[in-house]
PDB file of C-alpha atoms in Angstrom:
ATOM      1  CA  UNK A   6     -16.242  10.725  51.511  1.00  0.00           C
ATOM      2  CA  UNK A   7     -14.226  11.452  48.369  1.00  0.00           C
ATOM      3  CA  UNK A   8     -13.695   8.548  46.106  1.00  0.00           C
ATOM      4  CA  UNK A   9     -11.044   9.126  43.360  1.00  0.00           C
ATOM      5  CA  UNK A  10     -11.746   7.510  40.050  1.00  0.00           C
ATOM      6  CA  UNK A  11      -9.537   6.960  37.155  1.00  0.00           C
ATOM      7  CA  UNK A  12     -10.560   8.279  33.697  1.00  0.00           C
ATOM      8  CA  UNK A  13     -12.074   5.731  31.428  1.00  0.00           C
ATOM      9  CA  UNK A  14      -9.305   6.248  28.891  1.00  0.00           C
ATOM     10  CA  UNK A  15      -5.654   7.419  29.193  1.00  0.00           C
ATOM     11  CA  UNK A  16      -6.066   9.191  25.856  1.00  0.00           C
ATOM     12  CA  UNK A  17      -9.236  10.314  24.161  1.00  0.00           C
ATOM     13  CA  UNK A  18     -10.617  12.497  21.419  1.00  0.00           C
ATOM     14  CA  UNK A  19     -14.222  13.220  20.264  1.00  0.00           C
ATOM     15  CA  UNK A  20     -14.969  14.036  16.689  1.00  0.00           C
ATOM     16  CA  UNK A  21     -11.352  15.303  16.150  1.00  0.00           C
ATOM     17  CA  UNK A  22     -10.944  17.097  12.696  1.00  0.00           C
ATOM     18  CA  UNK A  23      -8.225  18.957  10.995  1.00  0.00           C
ATOM     19  CA  UNK A  24      -7.564  20.669   7.702  1.00  0.00           C
ATOM     20  CA  UNK A  25      -4.282  22.267   6.621  1.00  0.00           C
ATOM     21  CA  UNK A  26      -6.223  25.016   4.813  1.00  0.00           C
ATOM     22  CA  UNK A  27      -9.841  26.268   5.056  1.00  0.00           C
ATOM     23  CA  UNK A  28     -10.761  24.824   1.594  1.00  0.00           C
ATOM     24  CA  UNK A  29      -8.577  21.813   1.686  1.00  0.00           C
ATOM     25  CA  UNK A  30      -9.819  18.193   2.518  1.00  0.00           C
ATOM     26  CA  UNK A  31     -10.090  17.022   6.156  1.00  0.00           C
ATOM     27  CA  UNK A  32      -6.867  15.190   6.883  1.00  0.00           C
ATOM     28  CA  UNK A  33      -8.363  13.973  10.117  1.00  0.00           C
ATOM     29  CA  UNK A  34     -12.096  13.650  10.006  1.00  0.00           C
ATOM     30  CA  UNK A  35     -14.369  13.239  12.995  1.00  0.00           C
ATOM     31  CA  UNK A  36     -11.945  10.919  14.811  1.00  0.00           C
ATOM     32  CA  UNK A  37     -12.863   9.595  18.157  1.00  0.00           C
ATOM     33  CA  UNK A  38      -9.871   7.730  19.807  1.00  0.00           C
ATOM     34  CA  UNK A  39     -10.225   5.663  23.019  1.00  0.00           C
ATOM     35  CA  UNK A  40      -6.851   4.420  24.366  1.00  0.00           C
ATOM     36  CA  UNK A  41      -7.117   2.335  27.591  1.00  0.00           C
ATOM     37  CA  UNK A  42      -4.553   2.678  30.333  1.00  0.00           C
ATOM     38  CA  UNK A  43      -1.590   0.139  30.235  1.00  0.00           C
ATOM     39  CA  UNK A  44      -2.758  -0.917  26.734  1.00  0.00           C
ATOM     40  CA  UNK A  45      -0.465  -1.109  23.568  1.00  0.00           C
ATOM     41  CA  UNK A  46      -2.673   0.613  21.033  1.00  0.00           C
ATOM     42  CA  UNK A  47      -1.855   0.230  17.354  1.00  0.00           C
ATOM     43  CA  UNK A  48      -2.996   3.138  15.130  1.00  0.00           C
ATOM     44  CA  UNK A  49      -3.168   1.449  11.791  1.00  0.00           C
ATOM     45  CA  UNK A  50      -3.491   2.843   8.327  1.00  0.00           C
ATOM     46  CA  UNK A  51      -1.855   3.241   4.879  1.00  0.00           C
ATOM     47  CA  UNK A  52       0.695   5.988   4.283  1.00  0.00           C
ATOM     48  CA  UNK A  53      -1.229   9.336   3.977  1.00  0.00           C
ATOM     49  CA  UNK A  54      -4.244   8.078   6.035  1.00  0.00           C
ATOM     50  CA  UNK A  55      -3.751  10.865   8.639  1.00  0.00           C
ATOM     51  CA  UNK A  56      -1.752   9.115  11.352  1.00  0.00           C
ATOM     52  CA  UNK A  57       1.162  11.538  11.758  1.00  0.00           C
ATOM     53  CA  UNK A  58      -1.203  14.606  11.681  1.00  0.00           C
ATOM     54  CA  UNK A  59      -3.309  12.866  14.405  1.00  0.00           C
ATOM     55  CA  UNK A  60      -0.185  12.391  16.573  1.00  0.00           C
ATOM     56  CA  UNK A  61       0.721  16.033  16.112  1.00  0.00           C
ATOM     57  CA  UNK A  62      -2.701  17.016  17.222  1.00  0.00           C
ATOM     58  CA  UNK A  63      -2.488  14.718  20.286  1.00  0.00           C
ATOM     59  CA  UNK A  64       0.824  16.305  21.242  1.00  0.00           C
ATOM     60  CA  UNK A  65      -0.347  19.919  20.830  1.00  0.00           C
ATOM     61  CA  UNK A  66       1.995  20.565  17.848  1.00  0.00           C
ATOM     62  CA  UNK A  67      -1.039  21.477  15.734  1.00  0.00           C
ATOM     63  CA  UNK A  68      -3.837  23.684  17.009  1.00  0.00           C
ATOM     64  CA  UNK A  69      -7.432  22.409  17.072  1.00  0.00           C
ATOM     65  CA  UNK A  70     -10.784  23.575  18.514  1.00  0.00           C
ATOM     66  CA  UNK A  71     -11.715  19.913  19.303  1.00  0.00           C
ATOM     67  CA  UNK A  72     -10.963  18.534  22.823  1.00  0.00           C
ATOM     68  CA  UNK A  73      -7.905  16.200  23.196  1.00  0.00           C
ATOM     69  CA  UNK A  74      -7.845  14.529  26.592  1.00  0.00           C
ATOM     70  CA  UNK A  75      -4.833  12.807  28.204  1.00  0.00           C
ATOM     71  CA  UNK A  76      -5.195  11.212  31.621  1.00  0.00           C
ATOM     72  CA  UNK A  77      -8.701  12.623  31.797  1.00  0.00           C
ATOM     73  CA  UNK A  78      -7.608  16.217  31.425  1.00  0.00           C
ATOM     74  CA  UNK A  79      -8.071  18.440  28.363  1.00  0.00           C
ATOM     75  CA  UNK A  80      -4.661  19.182  26.826  1.00  0.00           C
ATOM     76  CA  UNK A  81      -5.434  22.870  26.479  1.00  0.00           C
ATOM     77  CA  UNK A  82      -6.140  23.405  30.071  1.00  0.00           C
ATOM     78  CA  UNK A  83      -2.660  22.223  31.391  1.00  0.00           C
ATOM     79  CA  UNK A  84      -0.448  21.384  28.398  1.00  0.00           C
ATOM     80  CA  UNK A  85       2.809  21.689  30.199  1.00  0.00           C
ATOM     81  CA  UNK A  86       1.736  19.512  33.096  1.00  0.00           C
ATOM     82  CA  UNK A  87       0.159  16.973  30.892  1.00  0.00           C
ATOM     83  CA  UNK A  88       2.978  16.700  28.393  1.00  0.00           C
ATOM     84  CA  UNK A  89       5.433  16.207  30.998  1.00  0.00           C
ATOM     85  CA  UNK A  90       3.934  12.792  31.567  1.00  0.00           C
ATOM     86  CA  UNK A  91       4.296  11.894  27.878  1.00  0.00           C
ATOM     87  CA  UNK A  92       7.258  10.705  25.791  1.00  0.00           C
ATOM     88  CA  UNK A  93       7.056  10.702  21.993  1.00  0.00           C
ATOM     89  CA  UNK A  94       9.210   9.565  19.152  1.00  0.00           C
ATOM     90  CA  UNK A  95       7.773  11.087  15.830  1.00  0.00           C
ATOM     91  CA  UNK A  96       9.303   9.664  12.723  1.00  0.00           C
ATOM     92  CA  UNK A  97      13.113   9.425  12.953  1.00  0.00           C
ATOM     93  CA  UNK A  98      15.025  10.858  15.983  1.00  0.00           C
ATOM     94  CA  UNK A  99      17.119  13.938  15.528  1.00  0.00           C
ATOM     95  CA  UNK A 100      20.593  13.144  16.888  1.00  0.00           C
ATOM     96  CA  UNK A 101      23.856  14.777  17.092  1.00  0.00           C
ATOM     97  CA  UNK A 102      26.190  12.544  15.183  1.00  0.00           C
ATOM     98  CA  UNK A 103      29.396  13.654  16.820  1.00  0.00           C
ATOM     99  CA  UNK A 104      28.047  13.234  20.298  1.00  0.00           C
ATOM    100  CA  UNK A 105      27.764   9.857  22.098  1.00  0.00           C
ATOM    101  CA  UNK A 106      24.529   8.232  22.927  1.00  0.00           C
ATOM    102  CA  UNK A 107      24.661   9.408  26.622  1.00  0.00           C
ATOM    103  CA  UNK A 108      25.694  12.954  25.438  1.00  0.00           C
ATOM    104  CA  UNK A 109      22.669  13.214  23.255  1.00  0.00           C
ATOM    105  CA  UNK A 110      20.529  12.414  26.188  1.00  0.00           C
ATOM    106  CA  UNK A 111      22.292  14.810  28.387  1.00  0.00           C
ATOM    107  CA  UNK A 112      21.458  17.596  25.905  1.00  0.00           C
ATOM    108  CA  UNK A 113      17.781  16.807  26.340  1.00  0.00           C
ATOM    109  CA  UNK A 114      18.070  16.508  30.107  1.00  0.00           C
ATOM    110  CA  UNK A 115      19.626  20.034  30.225  1.00  0.00           C
ATOM    111  CA  UNK A 116      16.820  21.409  28.115  1.00  0.00           C
ATOM    112  CA  UNK A 117      14.159  19.783  30.212  1.00  0.00           C
ATOM    113  CA  UNK A 118      15.948  20.335  33.512  1.00  0.00           C
ATOM    114  CA  UNK A 119      16.160  16.616  34.262  1.00  0.00           C
ATOM    115  CA  UNK A 120      18.811  14.713  36.202  1.00  0.00           C
ATOM    116  CA  UNK A 121      21.518  12.735  34.330  1.00  0.00           C
ATOM    117  CA  UNK A 122      21.038   9.946  36.831  1.00  0.00           C
ATOM    118  CA  UNK A 123      18.500   8.040  34.898  1.00  0.00           C
ATOM    119  CA  UNK A 124      20.509   7.858  31.697  1.00  0.00           C
ATOM    120  CA  UNK A 125      22.532   4.669  32.268  1.00  0.00           C
ATOM    121  CA  UNK A 126      19.448   2.686  33.330  1.00  0.00           C
ATOM    122  CA  UNK A 127      17.346   3.849  30.350  1.00  0.00           C
ATOM    123  CA  UNK A 128      20.167   3.003  27.890  1.00  0.00           C
ATOM    124  CA  UNK A 129      20.290  -0.476  29.586  1.00  0.00           C
ATOM    125  CA  UNK A 130      16.551  -0.806  29.078  1.00  0.00           C
ATOM    126  CA  UNK A 131      16.739  -0.132  25.368  1.00  0.00           C
ATOM    127  CA  UNK A 132      19.678  -2.388  24.898  1.00  0.00           C
ATOM    128  CA  UNK A 133      22.264   0.336  24.393  1.00  0.00           C
ATOM    129  CA  UNK A 134      24.096   0.189  27.706  1.00  0.00           C
ATOM    130  CA  UNK A 135      27.306  -0.937  26.121  1.00  0.00           C
ATOM    131  CA  UNK A 136      27.147   1.805  23.525  1.00  0.00           C
ATOM    132  CA  UNK A 137      26.616   4.813  25.842  1.00  0.00           C
ATOM    133  CA  UNK A 138      30.009   6.288  24.942  1.00  0.00           C
ATOM    134  CA  UNK A 139      29.907   5.566  21.122  1.00  0.00           C
ATOM    135  CA  UNK A 140      29.204   8.414  18.746  1.00  0.00           C
ATOM    136  CA  UNK A 141      25.816   8.129  17.081  1.00  0.00           C
ATOM    137  CA  UNK A 142      27.041   8.763  13.631  1.00  0.00           C
ATOM    138  CA  UNK A 143      28.345   5.082  13.832  1.00  0.00           C
ATOM    139  CA  UNK A 144      24.887   3.815  14.896  1.00  0.00           C
ATOM    140  CA  UNK A 145      22.702   1.559  12.666  1.00  0.00           C
ATOM    141  CA  UNK A 146      19.140   2.679  11.854  1.00  0.00           C
ATOM    142  CA  UNK A 147      17.881   0.275  14.632  1.00  0.00           C
ATOM    143  CA  UNK A 148      20.242   1.664  17.165  1.00  0.00           C
ATOM    144  CA  UNK A 149      19.157   5.152  16.335  1.00  0.00           C
ATOM    145  CA  UNK A 150      15.575   4.249  16.701  1.00  0.00           C
ATOM    146  CA  UNK A 151      16.256   2.571  20.198  1.00  0.00           C
ATOM    147  CA  UNK A 152      18.195   5.717  21.236  1.00  0.00           C
ATOM    148  CA  UNK A 153      15.236   7.927  20.076  1.00  0.00           C
ATOM    149  CA  UNK A 154      12.990   5.709  22.231  1.00  0.00           C
ATOM    150  CA  UNK A 155      15.496   6.102  25.117  1.00  0.00           C
ATOM    151  CA  UNK A 156      15.198   9.929  24.841  1.00  0.00           C
ATOM    152  CA  UNK A 157      11.308   9.589  24.804  1.00  0.00           C
ATOM    153  CA  UNK A 158      11.657   7.701  28.108  1.00  0.00           C
ATOM    154  CA  UNK A 159      13.523  10.549  29.910  1.00  0.00           C
ATOM    155  CA  UNK A 160      11.444  11.741  32.833  1.00  0.00           C
ATOM    156  CA  UNK A 161       9.800   8.405  33.291  1.00  0.00           C
ATOM    157  CA  UNK A 162       6.558   9.211  31.222  1.00  0.00           C
ATOM    158  CA  UNK A 163       3.312   7.198  31.763  1.00  0.00           C
ATOM    159  CA  UNK A 164       2.273   7.454  28.145  1.00  0.00           C
ATOM    160  CA  UNK A 165       4.593   6.753  25.187  1.00  0.00           C
ATOM    161  CA  UNK A 166       3.599   7.855  21.577  1.00  0.00           C
ATOM    162  CA  UNK A 167       5.550   6.322  18.696  1.00  0.00           C
ATOM    163  CA  UNK A 168       5.134   7.272  15.030  1.00  0.00           C
ATOM    164  CA  UNK A 169       6.112   4.282  12.785  1.00  0.00           C
ATOM    165  CA  UNK A 170       8.729   3.045  15.145  1.00  0.00           C
ATOM    166  CA  UNK A 171       9.753   0.101  12.880  1.00  0.00           C
ATOM    167  CA  UNK A 172      10.185   2.181   9.664  1.00  0.00           C
ATOM    168  CA  UNK A 173      13.416   1.563   7.863  1.00  0.00           C
ATOM    169  CA  UNK A 174      14.511  -1.277  10.192  1.00  0.00           C
ATOM    170  CA  UNK A 175      15.658  -4.697   9.047  1.00  0.00           C
ATOM    171  CA  UNK A 176      13.914  -7.966  10.291  1.00  0.00           C
ATOM    172  CA  UNK A 177      16.246  -8.133  13.273  1.00  0.00           C
ATOM    173  CA  UNK A 178      15.702  -4.476  14.169  1.00  0.00           C
ATOM    174  CA  UNK A 179      11.879  -4.962  13.863  1.00  0.00           C
ATOM    175  CA  UNK A 180      12.033  -7.933  16.129  1.00  0.00           C
ATOM    176  CA  UNK A 181      14.210  -5.994  18.663  1.00  0.00           C
ATOM    177  CA  UNK A 182      11.750  -2.990  18.664  1.00  0.00           C
ATOM    178  CA  UNK A 183       8.765  -5.257  19.049  1.00  0.00           C
ATOM    179  CA  UNK A 184      10.243  -7.026  22.037  1.00  0.00           C
ATOM    180  CA  UNK A 185      11.337  -3.532  23.648  1.00  0.00           C
ATOM    181  CA  UNK A 186       7.731  -2.194  23.171  1.00  0.00           C
ATOM    182  CA  UNK A 187       6.290  -5.303  24.932  1.00  0.00           C
ATOM    183  CA  UNK A 188       8.843  -5.019  27.740  1.00  0.00           C
ATOM    184  CA  UNK A 189       8.011  -1.376  28.356  1.00  0.00           C
ATOM    185  CA  UNK A 190       4.368  -2.288  28.602  1.00  0.00           C
ATOM    186  CA  UNK A 191       4.506  -5.505  30.558  1.00  0.00           C
ATOM    187  CA  UNK A 192       7.421  -4.792  32.841  1.00  0.00           C
ATOM    188  CA  UNK A 193       7.369  -0.999  33.197  1.00  0.00           C
ATOM    189  CA  UNK A 194       3.568  -0.479  33.054  1.00  0.00           C
ATOM    190  CA  UNK A 195       3.712   2.124  30.193  1.00  0.00           C
ATOM    191  CA  UNK A 196       0.739   2.783  27.949  1.00  0.00           C
ATOM    192  CA  UNK A 197       1.953   2.840  24.445  1.00  0.00           C
ATOM    193  CA  UNK A 198       0.305   4.386  21.351  1.00  0.00           C
ATOM    194  CA  UNK A 199       2.018   3.549  18.177  1.00  0.00           C
ATOM    195  CA  UNK A 200       1.166   4.185  14.477  1.00  0.00           C
ATOM    196  CA  UNK A 201       2.064   1.739  11.744  1.00  0.00           C
ATOM    197  CA  UNK A 202       1.033   0.729   8.248  1.00  0.00           C
ATOM    198  CA  UNK A 203       2.072  -2.918   8.867  1.00  0.00           C
ATOM    199  CA  UNK A 204      -0.876  -4.959  10.212  1.00  0.00           C
ATOM    200  CA  UNK A 205       1.378  -7.996  10.872  1.00  0.00           C
ATOM    201  CA  UNK A 206       3.389  -5.931  13.349  1.00  0.00           C
ATOM    202  CA  UNK A 207       0.390  -4.429  15.061  1.00  0.00           C
ATOM    203  CA  UNK A 208      -1.128  -8.002  15.327  1.00  0.00           C
ATOM    204  CA  UNK A 209       2.020  -9.215  17.053  1.00  0.00           C
ATOM    205  CA  UNK A 210       2.520  -6.454  19.528  1.00  0.00           C
ATOM    206  CA  UNK A 211      -0.695  -4.583  20.273  1.00  0.00           C
ATOM    207  CA  UNK A 212      -3.541  -5.151  22.602  1.00  0.00           C
ATOM    208  CA  UNK A 213      -5.881  -2.736  20.958  1.00  0.00           C
ATOM    209  CA  UNK A 214      -6.195  -1.293  17.493  1.00  0.00           C
ATOM    210  CA  UNK A 215      -7.680   1.583  15.622  1.00  0.00           C
ATOM    211  CA  UNK A 216      -7.840   1.444  11.825  1.00  0.00           C
ATOM    212  CA  UNK A 217      -7.825   4.735  10.008  1.00  0.00           C
ATOM    213  CA  UNK A 218      -8.688   5.469   6.351  1.00  0.00           C
ATOM    214  CA  UNK A 219      -8.509   9.203   4.839  1.00  0.00           C
ATOM    215  CA  UNK A 220      -8.730  10.540   8.373  1.00  0.00           C
ATOM    216  CA  UNK A 221     -11.834   8.412   9.470  1.00  0.00           C
ATOM    217  CA  UNK A 222     -11.916   5.545  11.912  1.00  0.00           C
ATOM    218  CA  UNK A 223     -12.914   2.265  10.265  1.00  0.00           C
ATOM    219  CA  UNK A 224     -12.553   0.052  13.360  1.00  0.00           C
ATOM    220  CA  UNK A 225     -11.617   0.506  17.107  1.00  0.00           C
ATOM    221  CA  UNK A 226     -11.337  -2.139  19.680  1.00  0.00           C
ATOM    222  CA  UNK A 227      -9.282  -4.904  21.162  1.00  0.00           C
ATOM    223  CA  UNK A 228      -7.189  -7.168  18.916  1.00  0.00           C
ATOM    224  CA  UNK A 229      -9.494 -10.021  20.154  1.00  0.00           C
ATOM    225  CA  UNK A 230     -12.450  -8.112  18.765  1.00  0.00           C
ATOM    226  CA  UNK A 231     -10.722  -7.558  15.411  1.00  0.00           C
ATOM    227  CA  UNK A 232     -10.101 -11.200  15.293  1.00  0.00           C
ATOM    228  CA  UNK A 233     -13.707 -12.014  15.802  1.00  0.00           C
ATOM    229  CA  UNK A 234     -14.596  -9.663  13.132  1.00  0.00           C
ATOM    230  CA  UNK A 235     -12.419 -11.249  10.616  1.00  0.00           C
ATOM    231  CA  UNK A 236     -13.765 -14.780  11.446  1.00  0.00           C
ATOM    232  CA  UNK A 237     -17.126 -13.536  10.543  1.00  0.00           C
ATOM    233  CA  UNK A 238     -16.033 -11.710   7.444  1.00  0.00           C
ATOM    234  CA  UNK A 239     -16.245 -12.861   3.809  1.00  0.00           C
ATOM    235  CA  UNK A 240     -14.225 -15.745   2.484  1.00  0.00           C
ATOM    236  CA  UNK A 241     -11.459 -14.912   0.044  1.00  0.00           C
ATOM    237  CA  UNK A 242     -11.523 -16.890  -3.147  1.00  0.00           C
ATOM    238  CA  UNK A 243      -8.743 -17.301  -5.816  1.00  0.00           C
ATOM    239  CA  UNK A 244      -9.673 -17.894  -9.370  1.00  0.00           C
ATOM    240  CA  UNK A 245      -7.693 -18.803 -12.416  1.00  0.00           C
ATOM    241  CA  UNK A 246      -9.247 -18.492 -15.837  1.00  0.00           C
ATOM    242  CA  UNK A 247      -8.471 -18.207 -19.511  1.00  0.00           C
ATOM    243  CA  UNK A 248      -9.606 -14.635 -19.273  1.00  0.00           C
ATOM    244  CA  UNK A 249      -9.055 -12.986 -15.873  1.00  0.00           C
ATOM    245  CA  UNK A 250      -9.651  -9.423 -17.025  1.00  0.00           C
ATOM    246  CA  UNK A 251     -13.015 -10.662 -18.548  1.00  0.00           C
ATOM    247  CA  UNK A 252     -13.831 -12.411 -15.248  1.00  0.00           C
ATOM    248  CA  UNK A 253     -13.021  -9.392 -13.252  1.00  0.00           C
ATOM    249  CA  UNK A 254     -15.345  -7.139 -15.323  1.00  0.00           C
ATOM    250  CA  UNK A 255     -18.141  -9.890 -15.033  1.00  0.00           C
ATOM    251  CA  UNK A 256     -17.836 -10.260 -11.330  1.00  0.00           C
ATOM    252  CA  UNK A 257     -17.757  -6.501 -10.735  1.00  0.00           C
ATOM    253  CA  UNK A 258     -20.837  -6.039 -12.888  1.00  0.00           C
ATOM    254  CA  UNK A 259     -22.624  -8.372 -10.396  1.00  0.00           C
ATOM    255  CA  UNK A 260     -21.396  -6.469  -7.384  1.00  0.00           C
ATOM    256  CA  UNK A 261     -18.221  -8.529  -6.388  1.00  0.00           C
ATOM    257  CA  UNK A 262     -15.164  -6.827  -4.975  1.00  0.00           C
ATOM    258  CA  UNK A 263     -12.172  -8.358  -6.805  1.00  0.00           C
ATOM    259  CA  UNK A 264      -8.597  -7.569  -8.047  1.00  0.00           C
ATOM    260  CA  UNK A 265      -5.990  -9.412 -10.135  1.00  0.00           C
ATOM    261  CA  UNK A 266      -2.948 -10.823  -8.330  1.00  0.00           C
ATOM    262  CA  UNK A 267      -0.411 -12.186 -10.835  1.00  0.00           C
ATOM    263  CA  UNK A 268      -2.040 -15.016 -12.820  1.00  0.00           C
ATOM    264  CA  UNK A 269      -5.104 -15.248 -10.427  1.00  0.00           C
ATOM    265  CA  UNK A 270      -8.087 -13.192  -9.406  1.00  0.00           C
ATOM    266  CA  UNK A 271      -9.052 -12.574  -5.846  1.00  0.00           C
ATOM    267  CA  UNK A 272     -12.728 -12.092  -4.933  1.00  0.00           C
ATOM    268  CA  UNK A 273     -14.908 -12.561  -1.777  1.00  0.00           C
ATOM    269  CA  UNK A 274     -17.922 -14.639  -1.075  1.00  0.00           C
ATOM    270  CA  UNK A 275     -20.224 -14.680   1.968  1.00  0.00           C
ATOM    271  CA  UNK A 276     -19.450 -18.473   2.552  1.00  0.00           C
ATOM    272  CA  UNK A 277     -17.896 -21.503   0.809  1.00  0.00           C
ATOM    273  CA  UNK A 278     -21.399 -22.712  -0.196  1.00  0.00           C
ATOM    274  CA  UNK A 279     -21.477 -19.880  -2.670  1.00  0.00           C
ATOM    275  CA  UNK A 280     -18.707 -21.239  -4.811  1.00  0.00           C
ATOM    276  CA  UNK A 281     -20.775 -23.503  -7.060  1.00  0.00           C
ATOM    277  CA  UNK A 282     -22.937 -20.641  -8.083  1.00  0.00           C
ATOM    278  CA  UNK A 283     -19.870 -18.527  -8.834  1.00  0.00           C
ATOM    279  CA  UNK A 284     -18.515 -21.317 -11.049  1.00  0.00           C
ATOM    280  CA  UNK A 285     -21.802 -21.471 -13.029  1.00  0.00           C
ATOM    281  CA  UNK A 286     -21.924 -17.798 -13.484  1.00  0.00           C
ATOM    282  CA  UNK A 287     -18.306 -17.676 -14.929  1.00  0.00           C
ATOM    283  CA  UNK A 288     -18.838 -20.670 -17.227  1.00  0.00           C
ATOM    284  CA  UNK A 289     -22.199 -19.427 -18.579  1.00  0.00           C
ATOM    285  CA  UNK A 290     -20.351 -16.383 -19.704  1.00  0.00           C
ATOM    286  CA  UNK A 291     -18.117 -18.556 -21.867  1.00  0.00           C
ATOM    287  CA  UNK A 292     -14.958 -18.195 -19.814  1.00  0.00           C
ATOM    288  CA  UNK A 293     -12.911 -21.293 -18.988  1.00  0.00           C
ATOM    289  CA  UNK A 294     -11.951 -21.982 -15.386  1.00  0.00           C
ATOM    290  CA  UNK A 295      -8.506 -23.434 -14.718  1.00  0.00           C
ATOM    291  CA  UNK A 296      -8.650 -23.348 -10.907  1.00  0.00           C
ATOM    292  CA  UNK A 297     -10.781 -22.054  -8.076  1.00  0.00           C
ATOM    293  CA  UNK A 298      -9.794 -22.150  -4.459  1.00  0.00           C
ATOM    294  CA  UNK A 299     -11.059 -20.818  -1.173  1.00  0.00           C
ATOM    295  CA  UNK A 300      -8.331 -19.230   0.967  1.00  0.00           C
ATOM    296  CA  UNK A 301      -7.911 -19.200   4.673  1.00  0.00           C
ATOM    297  CA  UNK A 302      -8.988 -15.815   6.020  1.00  0.00           C
ATOM    298  CA  UNK A 303      -6.359 -13.541   7.696  1.00  0.00           C
ATOM    299  CA  UNK A 304      -6.300 -10.036   9.252  1.00  0.00           C
ATOM    300  CA  UNK A 305      -4.415  -8.777   6.238  1.00  0.00           C
ATOM    301  CA  UNK A 306      -7.383  -9.474   4.004  1.00  0.00           C
ATOM    302  CA  UNK A 307      -9.838  -7.897   6.563  1.00  0.00           C
ATOM    303  CA  UNK A 308      -7.618  -4.796   6.602  1.00  0.00           C
ATOM    304  CA  UNK A 309      -7.790  -4.604   2.773  1.00  0.00           C
ATOM    305  CA  UNK A 310     -11.493  -5.349   2.740  1.00  0.00           C
ATOM    306  CA  UNK A 311     -12.189  -2.503   5.446  1.00  0.00           C
ATOM    307  CA  UNK A 312     -10.048  -0.039   3.325  1.00  0.00           C
ATOM    308  CA  UNK A 313     -11.957  -0.844   0.181  1.00  0.00           C
ATOM    309  CA  UNK A 314     -15.449  -0.848   1.643  1.00  0.00           C
ATOM    310  CA  UNK A 315     -17.092   2.525   0.959  1.00  0.00           C
ATOM    311  CA  UNK A 316     -19.405   2.054   3.719  1.00  0.00           C
ATOM    312  CA  UNK A 317     -16.676   1.533   6.422  1.00  0.00           C
ATOM    313  CA  UNK A 318     -16.149   4.517   8.787  1.00  0.00           C
ATOM    314  CA  UNK A 319     -19.479   6.164   7.890  1.00  0.00           C
TER     315      UNK A 319
END
């Protein structure tokens, strides 16, 4: 009896690496991605971390000797068949300004030999149904991004890959894109892989997250697992003294990670109980303390600490 089994991950890489030149630095460095089916996976990292290069590798736009698996199949073995099940929006969409939204989609349909029949429904899904016959040169940035997403949805793909989909959007546009991504996942059953440098956006929309720095994975797991990690992480402490620069040098000499933020200094302690010893250390150096306060931990601080921990991702 044959029992069919689904692949453990919808998209997967193992030790994926890439250099733009033989002697250049690794832009992607031993990256192992694991994207579950029907997840919204946030690929998070600062600008220049290697996110867009990774996406180009996932889509076969850059050659690599390392295996890239989509839907349990190696991309190189059946690229055309596999990529027909994928929709992608990389950076900003390329649109014909003198054509309408519907006409832009028709151009892609002709190229891909797809029926025009699905266009009205897709435009409705992305909130552009009333603008189908409007020329795209008159569209706002947010409307252009939604049209780019509509084009990615042609052919009813199972996996959607989005590169910085909220880039350049105003707060309303970001909210609309966020709700659209959730809708596609929850109502249409799409698996979505999106890159971003905005932790707050990833936290609000994603079920899973991978954090990348200089091409290497720092963390990968569910958003719940990330939340548990930050709950057990160090406590951020704000200090204001009569010599913040001197305090920074003192603390760094004793192994503390710290940075100056305006009139205050931010450092990290293992727990609140370590604050009295910190106060004594600063006072004994002759520096006057104006204020010291333990801050509530948040994911933004965890993101910062992961990016500045030399042992992360090794």
